[in-house]
Structures are given as C-alpha cells and as structure tokens.
Amino acid sequence: GSAAVFVGLAATVIFAVNLLGSLSGPAGKGSTALRFVKLGVVSFFVTSLLNFLLALRGFAVTAQFTLLPELRDWLVLYAVFSTSVFGAAYFFLPRLSGKVFRSTALVGAHYYATVVGILAIAVALGWGGWQQGHLLNDANVPFADVTKALTPWLTLRSIGLMFLTVGHAAFLINFVWQVCPINSRTTPAASFANPPALEAQKA
C-alpha cells in the first residue's frame, strides 16, 4: 500500500543524498561518466517520488489512466537505466581500448542533448498527463477534445526524442572513432590518475 511506498521513498531520499554527496567529491570533478551517473541518480529519485504519488488514492484518481504511468516507466528504462549505462561506457571504454574519446565536443553534445531530451519528455508526459486526467474526469468534455489537448504535449515529447537521437548519434560517432582500428590510429592514448588511496601508499 501507500505506507510501504512511503517507507521506500524515505529510503530512496537517504540513498540519493548520500550517493550524490559521494559522487560530488573533487576526485570526480569534470568526469563525463559521473555526470551521466548523477543524472541517473536524480532520475531515480524523481521516479521514486512519482511512484509514491501514483500510490496515493487522491493523486491516482486523476493520474492513473493518463500519460503519467508511462512517464514513470520511461524514467525507469531510460532516464535511470540508460543514462547509467552511458556513464559506465564513458568510464570503461577508454580503459578497454586505451584510447580517449576523440571529440570532447561530441561528448558534451551527448550529455546536454540527453539532459534536454529527458526534461522535454518529462514535462510533456507529466504536465500533459495531469491535464489529460482532469479532462478525462470531466464528463462534459468530449474525448476528441482530450486528444486535441494532448497534441502540443505529444509534439514536445517528439522534440525530446529528437534530442535523445542527436545524443545517441554523437556517442556513436565518438565510439566508432575510438574503437575502429583505422580511425583510431591518430587518437591519443588514454592516461588515468591513480586513486588517492594508491597515491598515499606510494608516498
């Protein structure tokens, strides 16, 4: 029930705050991998909050048959999971290939396109879904009018998906440059700083 979801939400808040605090240390400053992971952590918290709201009867009366449950599922699959996978890719690929990502501009384009895309889709499905719920609960509103009211929100969702596609293309180009034997010949080798604990042991 909602009590169990509330307890889970409290645990999620504690987890997210602690994890974000750990990821914000000076050791990871400027790390693309950590930026994607932080985005996934923030999205995880937002998803948990939305899941809690959907478990409340007063909220579910308006939201249950709208775009809001779709938003929750989409946040789990993309904003939480996919962004974390991209973060892992930016961490492991240079270590596996021994090469840096060739274009920092494409790395930045991927990250910011992802942020804009996620925000656009979240606003479209969230705000649009809430408006949809109110219209569906009004018996005087024809269903055709409900569909018409969703048009701008679905358009915004499509724009968000376009931004995500641009980000994927940027990552793919950088990936091919990095791992293709022909393209990566002139790519500089990657160098990695030792963790602070190892540096202390050497001293």
Short mmCIF file of C-alpha atoms in Angstrom, two decimals, residues 4-152:
data_model
loop_
_atom_site.label_atom_id
_atom_site.label_comp_id
_atom_site.label_asym_id
_atom_site.label_seq_id
_atom_site.Cartn_x
_atom_site.Cartn_y
_atom_site.Cartn_z
CA ALA A 4 5.07 0.77 2.12
CA VAL A 5 5.75 3.08 -0.81
CA PHE A 6 6.29 6.00 1.59
CA VAL A 7 8.86 4.00 3.57
CA GLY A 8 10.58 3.12 0.31
CA LEU A 9 10.59 6.77 -0.72
CA ALA A 10 12.25 7.80 2.56
CA ALA A 11 14.96 5.19 2.00
CA THR A 12 15.39 6.41 -1.58
CA VAL A 13 15.89 10.01 -0.44
CA ILE A 14 18.58 8.94 2.04
CA PHE A 15 20.28 6.80 -0.61
CA ALA A 16 20.17 9.51 -3.29
CA VAL A 17 21.52 12.24 -0.99
CA ASN A 18 24.39 10.05 0.21
CA LEU A 19 25.27 8.83 -3.27
CA LEU A 20 25.16 12.29 -4.82
CA GLY A 21 27.35 13.56 -1.98
CA SER A 22 29.88 10.83 -2.70
CA LEU A 23 29.84 11.50 -6.44
CA SER A 24 30.35 15.23 -5.94
CA GLY A 25 33.82 14.87 -4.45
CA PRO A 26 36.87 16.52 -6.04
CA ALA A 27 38.17 13.19 -7.42
CA GLY A 28 35.36 13.01 -9.99
CA LYS A 29 35.27 16.67 -10.96
CA GLY A 30 34.78 17.06 -14.71
CA SER A 31 34.14 13.35 -15.26
CA THR A 32 31.65 12.64 -18.05
CA ALA A 33 30.96 9.21 -16.60
CA LEU A 34 29.98 10.70 -13.24
CA ARG A 35 27.78 13.33 -14.87
CA PHE A 36 25.72 10.61 -16.52
CA VAL A 37 25.60 8.59 -13.31
CA LYS A 38 24.44 11.67 -11.36
CA LEU A 39 21.72 12.19 -13.94
CA GLY A 40 20.64 8.60 -13.39
CA VAL A 41 20.59 9.05 -9.61
CA VAL A 42 18.48 12.22 -9.83
CA SER A 43 16.12 10.45 -12.24
CA PHE A 44 15.88 7.52 -9.83
CA PHE A 45 14.77 9.87 -7.07
CA VAL A 46 12.20 11.56 -9.34
CA THR A 47 10.89 8.14 -10.40
CA SER A 48 10.51 7.05 -6.78
CA LEU A 49 8.65 10.28 -5.97
CA LEU A 50 6.30 9.76 -8.92
CA ASN A 51 5.73 6.15 -7.93
CA PHE A 52 4.82 7.32 -4.42
CA LEU A 53 2.36 9.88 -5.81
CA LEU A 54 0.73 7.27 -8.05
CA ALA A 55 0.17 5.09 -4.97
CA LEU A 56 -1.88 7.85 -3.32
CA ARG A 57 -5.60 7.48 -3.99
CA GLY A 58 -6.25 11.18 -4.40
CA PHE A 59 -3.48 11.51 -6.99
CA ALA A 60 -4.28 8.24 -8.76
CA VAL A 61 -7.90 9.28 -9.35
CA THR A 62 -6.60 11.88 -11.78
CA ALA A 63 -3.39 10.25 -13.00
CA GLN A 64 -3.97 6.50 -13.30
CA PHE A 65 -5.28 6.36 -16.89
CA THR A 66 -3.06 9.09 -18.32
CA LEU A 67 0.46 9.63 -19.62
CA LEU A 68 1.84 9.77 -16.07
CA PRO A 69 2.30 6.00 -15.59
CA GLU A 70 4.01 6.00 -18.99
CA LEU A 71 6.31 8.73 -17.70
CA ARG A 72 7.23 6.61 -14.68
CA ASP A 73 8.05 3.59 -16.84
CA TRP A 74 10.01 5.70 -19.29
CA LEU A 75 12.03 7.29 -16.50
CA VAL A 76 12.97 3.85 -15.18
CA LEU A 77 14.00 2.47 -18.56
CA TYR A 78 15.82 5.48 -19.99
CA ALA A 79 16.48 8.27 -17.50
CA VAL A 80 17.70 5.85 -14.82
CA PHE A 81 19.00 2.76 -16.64
CA SER A 82 20.25 4.07 -19.99
CA THR A 83 22.00 7.13 -18.58
CA SER A 84 23.81 4.93 -16.05
CA VAL A 85 24.87 2.58 -18.87
CA PHE A 86 26.23 5.54 -20.83
CA GLY A 87 28.11 6.63 -17.72
CA ALA A 88 29.63 3.15 -17.43
CA ALA A 89 30.55 3.25 -21.13
CA TYR A 90 32.39 6.55 -20.75
CA PHE A 91 34.29 5.08 -17.81
CA PHE A 92 35.19 1.65 -19.23
CA LEU A 93 35.70 2.23 -22.95
CA PRO A 94 38.87 4.35 -22.62
CA ARG A 95 40.28 1.76 -20.22
CA LEU A 96 39.43 -1.15 -22.52
CA SER A 97 40.60 0.49 -25.74
CA GLY A 98 43.50 2.51 -24.31
CA LYS A 99 42.22 5.49 -26.31
CA VAL A 100 40.45 8.67 -25.26
CA PHE A 101 37.21 9.78 -26.86
CA ARG A 102 38.35 11.74 -29.88
CA SER A 103 35.89 14.63 -29.73
CA THR A 104 35.12 16.37 -26.45
CA ALA A 105 32.52 18.42 -28.34
CA LEU A 106 30.60 15.25 -29.19
CA VAL A 107 30.85 14.11 -25.57
CA GLY A 108 29.35 17.40 -24.44
CA ALA A 109 26.70 17.25 -27.17
CA HIS A 110 25.68 13.79 -25.99
CA TYR A 111 25.33 14.85 -22.37
CA TYR A 112 23.46 18.10 -22.93
CA ALA A 113 21.21 16.60 -25.60
CA THR A 114 20.36 13.87 -23.09
CA VAL A 115 19.53 16.40 -20.38
CA VAL A 116 17.35 18.49 -22.69
CA GLY A 117 15.65 15.40 -24.10
CA ILE A 118 14.84 13.97 -20.68
CA LEU A 119 13.50 17.31 -19.43
CA ALA A 120 11.35 17.80 -22.54
CA ILE A 121 9.84 14.32 -22.31
CA ALA A 122 9.31 14.60 -18.54
CA VAL A 123 7.47 17.93 -18.93
CA ALA A 124 5.42 16.65 -21.87
CA LEU A 125 4.28 13.42 -20.22
CA GLY A 126 4.00 14.91 -16.73
CA TRP A 127 2.15 18.14 -17.40
CA GLY A 128 0.29 16.69 -20.36
CA GLY A 129 -0.76 13.65 -18.36
CA TRP A 130 -2.04 15.76 -15.47
CA GLN A 131 -4.10 17.90 -17.86
CA GLN A 132 -5.34 14.73 -19.56
CA GLY A 133 -6.52 13.32 -16.22
CA HIS A 134 -8.53 16.41 -15.37
CA LEU A 135 -10.18 16.38 -18.79
CA LEU A 136 -10.99 12.67 -18.61
CA ASN A 137 -12.66 13.15 -15.23
CA ASP A 138 -14.91 15.86 -16.65
CA ALA A 139 -17.94 14.14 -18.18
CA ASN A 140 -18.75 17.29 -20.18
CA VAL A 141 -15.51 17.14 -22.16
CA PRO A 142 -15.69 15.05 -25.38
CA PHE A 143 -12.91 12.52 -25.84
CA ALA A 144 -11.92 14.23 -29.10
CA ASP A 145 -11.18 17.39 -27.12
CA VAL A 146 -8.98 15.39 -24.75
CA THR A 147 -6.99 14.06 -27.69
CA LYS A 148 -6.70 17.54 -29.19
CA ALA A 149 -5.43 18.97 -25.90
CA LEU A 150 -2.61 16.40 -25.87
CA THR A 151 -1.29 17.42 -29.29
CA PRO A 152 1.23 20.06 -28.09
#
